[in-house]
Amino acid sequence: MAASIRSIVRAPSRFFLVLQRIHQTQVTVGVLRAPVITPVIRNFFYSSKLLNLESSEKNDHGVESLKDLSRYKDKPWKYLESEEYIERYGSKPVWANYRRNHKGGIPPQKTRKTCIRRGKTCGNPCPICRDQNIIIHYQNVSLLQQFISPYTGFVYDPTRTGVCMRQQKRLNTAIETAKLHGLIPTQLPFVDYTGEDYSNSHGAVAHTPPPPSKTPDEPWYSWYGSIEPNEHELARVKKIYKAYLK
């Protein structure tokens, strides 16, 4: 009985080992063909490579592994003060000279979802994905202010800056965090509370009538004294709280 159980347990591992050997033979030699087993092998190795790629693509903070290669990953705001940045962008924002490739004369209404898919960068990445030294962080105020309108205080639409939707979500999160930490000023609308709508002199506001004169034994409401409690309910409550009643 134990031998049969061991053989059943070892069967899947042997099966995948055979598939791996057949796949290696097909890749190296290119002579052996198995039209039935080949799709199974392809799906198996594709899923394993995809899992390894997704695990290596992101780190604990959710940033691509390409960003880890940057020497400004610890202090991303230093890159905006370097000579490399000034030589490449000058005094303009990082998205100023960006133009996305599209068919026709009318640009698309939405930007692409992401520029990096399965570890491969597209041909014309967005202004943030094309430069590995540009890292979105809530302390990188100089970068975040390039995506905020100085007149309205609103974040620019991605159709204007060309940023992909993945980086746009990170921008919104970083800008909100920077505002909560007081690194970026928040513009609040001014409301004047001195008008008559907020004062007691308005016609709809009346004076509170004085309280009626009542004796200490007289209830506040006239109908409260005519209420008689249920005897069974009163006995049940007294039984529950008899330890607290004197």
XYZ file of C-alpha atoms in Angstrom:
246
model
C 0.000 0.000 0.000
C 2.789 2.439 0.879
C 4.617 1.639 -2.358
C 1.528 2.432 -4.434
C 1.070 5.787 -2.675
C 4.694 6.733 -3.318
C 4.346 5.879 -7.003
C 1.230 8.047 -7.283
C 2.988 10.987 -5.612
C 6.091 10.688 -7.816
C 4.093 10.431 -11.067
C 3.528 14.220 -11.642
C 7.179 15.067 -11.001
C 8.324 12.399 -13.449
C 5.816 13.658 -16.024
C 7.096 17.247 -15.881
C 10.702 15.972 -15.969
C 9.952 14.096 -19.193
C 8.269 17.180 -20.654
C 11.310 19.298 -19.819
C 13.665 16.866 -21.528
C 11.468 16.720 -24.634
C 11.328 20.507 -24.766
C 15.105 20.816 -24.468
C 15.522 18.262 -27.254
C 13.145 20.180 -29.513
C 14.956 23.445 -28.878
C 18.509 22.151 -29.324
C 18.094 19.556 -32.069
C 14.958 20.809 -33.804
C 14.263 17.340 -35.251
C 11.881 15.731 -32.791
C 8.340 16.960 -33.177
C 5.417 16.210 -30.871
C 2.326 18.123 -32.061
C 0.215 16.931 -29.110
C 2.698 17.488 -26.274
C 4.232 20.738 -27.622
C 1.333 23.081 -26.555
C 1.402 21.604 -23.055
C 5.145 22.184 -22.798
C 4.824 25.705 -24.173
C 2.092 26.687 -21.692
C 3.959 25.156 -18.770
C 7.260 26.925 -19.435
C 5.523 30.159 -20.429
C 3.658 30.313 -17.102
C 6.852 29.601 -15.131
C 8.811 32.284 -17.012
C 5.956 34.763 -16.567
C 5.910 34.225 -12.807
C 9.675 34.703 -12.596
C 9.425 37.836 -14.733
C 6.693 39.382 -12.602
C 8.618 38.660 -9.413
C 11.807 40.203 -10.801
C 10.033 43.128 -12.446
C 8.820 44.624 -9.191
C 10.462 45.032 -5.851
C 8.894 45.562 -2.415
C 7.937 49.167 -3.200
C 6.252 48.330 -6.544
C 8.917 50.046 -8.698
C 10.325 48.432 -11.828
C 13.715 46.809 -11.632
C 14.972 49.369 -14.183
C 14.499 52.057 -11.587
C 16.765 50.144 -9.206
C 19.628 50.594 -11.652
C 19.459 54.368 -11.266
C 22.052 55.991 -9.022
C 19.394 58.456 -7.852
C 17.070 55.801 -6.411
C 17.815 56.854 -2.800
C 17.449 60.591 -3.503
C 15.477 61.001 -6.754
C 15.247 64.796 -6.356
C 19.016 65.090 -6.882
C 18.595 64.149 -10.519
C 16.650 67.348 -11.265
C 19.618 69.361 -9.982
C 22.267 67.479 -11.937
C 23.996 68.610 -15.125
C 22.670 65.544 -16.932
C 19.092 66.653 -16.392
C 19.797 70.271 -17.363
C 21.566 69.167 -20.538
C 18.677 66.910 -21.536
C 15.607 68.923 -20.500
C 16.876 72.403 -19.684
C 14.350 74.513 -17.780
C 11.322 72.817 -19.394
C 9.252 70.048 -17.830
C 10.105 66.478 -18.662
C 6.965 66.167 -20.803
C 7.399 69.424 -22.759
C 8.994 67.977 -25.922
C 7.296 64.583 -25.774
C 5.197 63.516 -28.762
C 3.447 60.185 -28.868
C 3.313 58.164 -32.066
C -0.236 57.689 -33.328
C -2.068 57.110 -36.563
C -3.776 60.052 -38.206
C -3.784 63.720 -37.329
C -5.991 63.428 -34.233
C -4.238 62.069 -31.120
C -6.005 59.359 -29.078
C -8.288 60.424 -26.268
C -6.492 58.264 -23.697
C -2.867 57.356 -23.155
C -1.675 53.778 -23.087
C -2.148 51.694 -19.959
C 1.547 51.028 -19.428
C 4.787 51.346 -21.376
C 6.462 48.253 -19.926
C 4.860 44.875 -20.569
C 6.488 41.632 -19.468
C 9.825 43.357 -19.037
C 9.807 44.893 -22.538
C 9.543 48.635 -23.138
C 7.443 49.904 -26.038
C 8.921 51.863 -28.929
C 7.845 55.312 -27.727
C 7.565 55.221 -23.898
C 6.036 58.041 -21.880
C 8.190 60.861 -20.388
C 8.603 58.975 -17.095
C 9.184 55.464 -18.432
C 11.754 56.578 -21.015
C 14.170 57.937 -18.387
C 15.189 55.516 -15.645
C 16.501 58.358 -13.474
C 13.013 59.905 -13.149
C 11.513 58.261 -10.069
C 8.144 59.276 -8.666
C 8.361 59.997 -4.934
C 6.345 62.270 -2.689
C 9.544 64.074 -1.625
C 10.509 64.761 -5.233
C 8.591 68.041 -5.191
C 10.337 69.584 -8.201
C 9.140 66.728 -10.390
C 5.604 66.675 -9.007
C 5.146 70.411 -9.526
C 5.810 69.964 -13.239
C 2.524 68.042 -13.472
C 0.457 70.605 -11.499
C -1.026 73.716 -13.061
C 0.342 76.862 -11.339
C -2.932 78.705 -12.003
C -5.577 76.235 -10.865
C -3.583 73.804 -8.722
C -5.081 70.823 -10.582
C -3.050 67.912 -11.906
C -2.559 68.001 -15.665
C -4.523 65.470 -17.671
C -2.379 62.590 -19.017
C -3.498 63.432 -22.556
C -1.529 66.679 -22.220
C 1.599 65.302 -20.584
C 1.589 61.947 -22.412
C 2.153 59.948 -19.227
C 0.807 56.397 -19.278
C -2.052 55.516 -16.963
C 0.158 53.440 -14.677
C 2.524 56.330 -14.001
C -0.398 58.767 -13.773
C -1.856 56.805 -10.857
C 1.508 56.935 -9.105
C 1.697 60.671 -9.739
C -1.732 61.260 -8.202
C -0.834 59.202 -5.148
C 2.520 60.965 -4.683
C 0.939 64.418 -5.074
C -1.754 63.666 -2.495
C 0.888 62.336 -0.084
C 3.042 65.431 -0.604
C 0.051 67.665 0.142
C -0.672 65.749 3.332
C 2.955 66.202 4.421
C 2.830 69.927 3.613
C 5.432 69.761 0.842
C 3.028 71.104 -1.806
C 0.634 73.939 -0.949
C -3.068 73.212 -1.200
C -5.374 75.887 -2.599
C -8.667 76.134 -0.730
C -11.567 78.297 -1.921
C -12.225 81.455 0.108
C -15.664 81.594 1.711
C -16.971 84.780 3.336
C -18.944 83.925 6.472
C -19.821 87.539 7.366
C -22.965 87.674 5.220
C -26.487 87.773 6.565
C -27.097 84.159 5.603
C -24.753 83.090 8.420
C -25.919 85.541 11.105
C -28.794 85.556 13.587
C -30.258 88.690 12.054
C -31.718 86.768 9.121
C -35.492 86.802 8.760
C -35.761 83.034 8.872
C -33.964 82.875 12.215
C -36.212 83.469 15.270
C -35.354 83.878 18.919
C -35.419 80.791 21.094
C -38.398 80.978 23.491
C -37.596 80.905 27.196
C -38.082 77.585 28.968
C -41.379 77.137 30.830
C -41.366 77.431 34.598
C -41.466 73.957 36.085
C -41.245 72.660 39.604
C -38.553 70.074 40.416
C -41.120 67.261 40.773
C -43.029 68.178 37.637
C -41.864 66.452 34.402
C -40.666 68.501 31.475
C -43.311 67.095 29.170
C -46.899 67.188 30.317
C -47.706 63.768 28.855
C -44.779 62.054 30.566
C -46.545 61.753 33.901
C -49.516 59.862 32.412
C -47.374 56.990 31.136
C -47.687 53.795 33.144
C -44.949 51.194 32.641
C -45.677 47.532 31.994
C -45.541 45.593 35.239
C -43.969 42.480 33.723
C -41.324 44.515 31.919
C -40.621 46.542 35.038
C -40.237 43.375 37.125
C -37.862 41.879 34.546
C -35.661 44.995 34.528
C -35.597 45.138 38.338
C -34.569 41.493 38.455
C -31.667 42.125 36.081
C -30.390 45.212 37.912
C -31.336 44.226 41.456
C -27.662 44.238 42.486
C -27.378 47.916 41.526
C -30.735 49.053 42.969
C -30.915 50.150 46.569
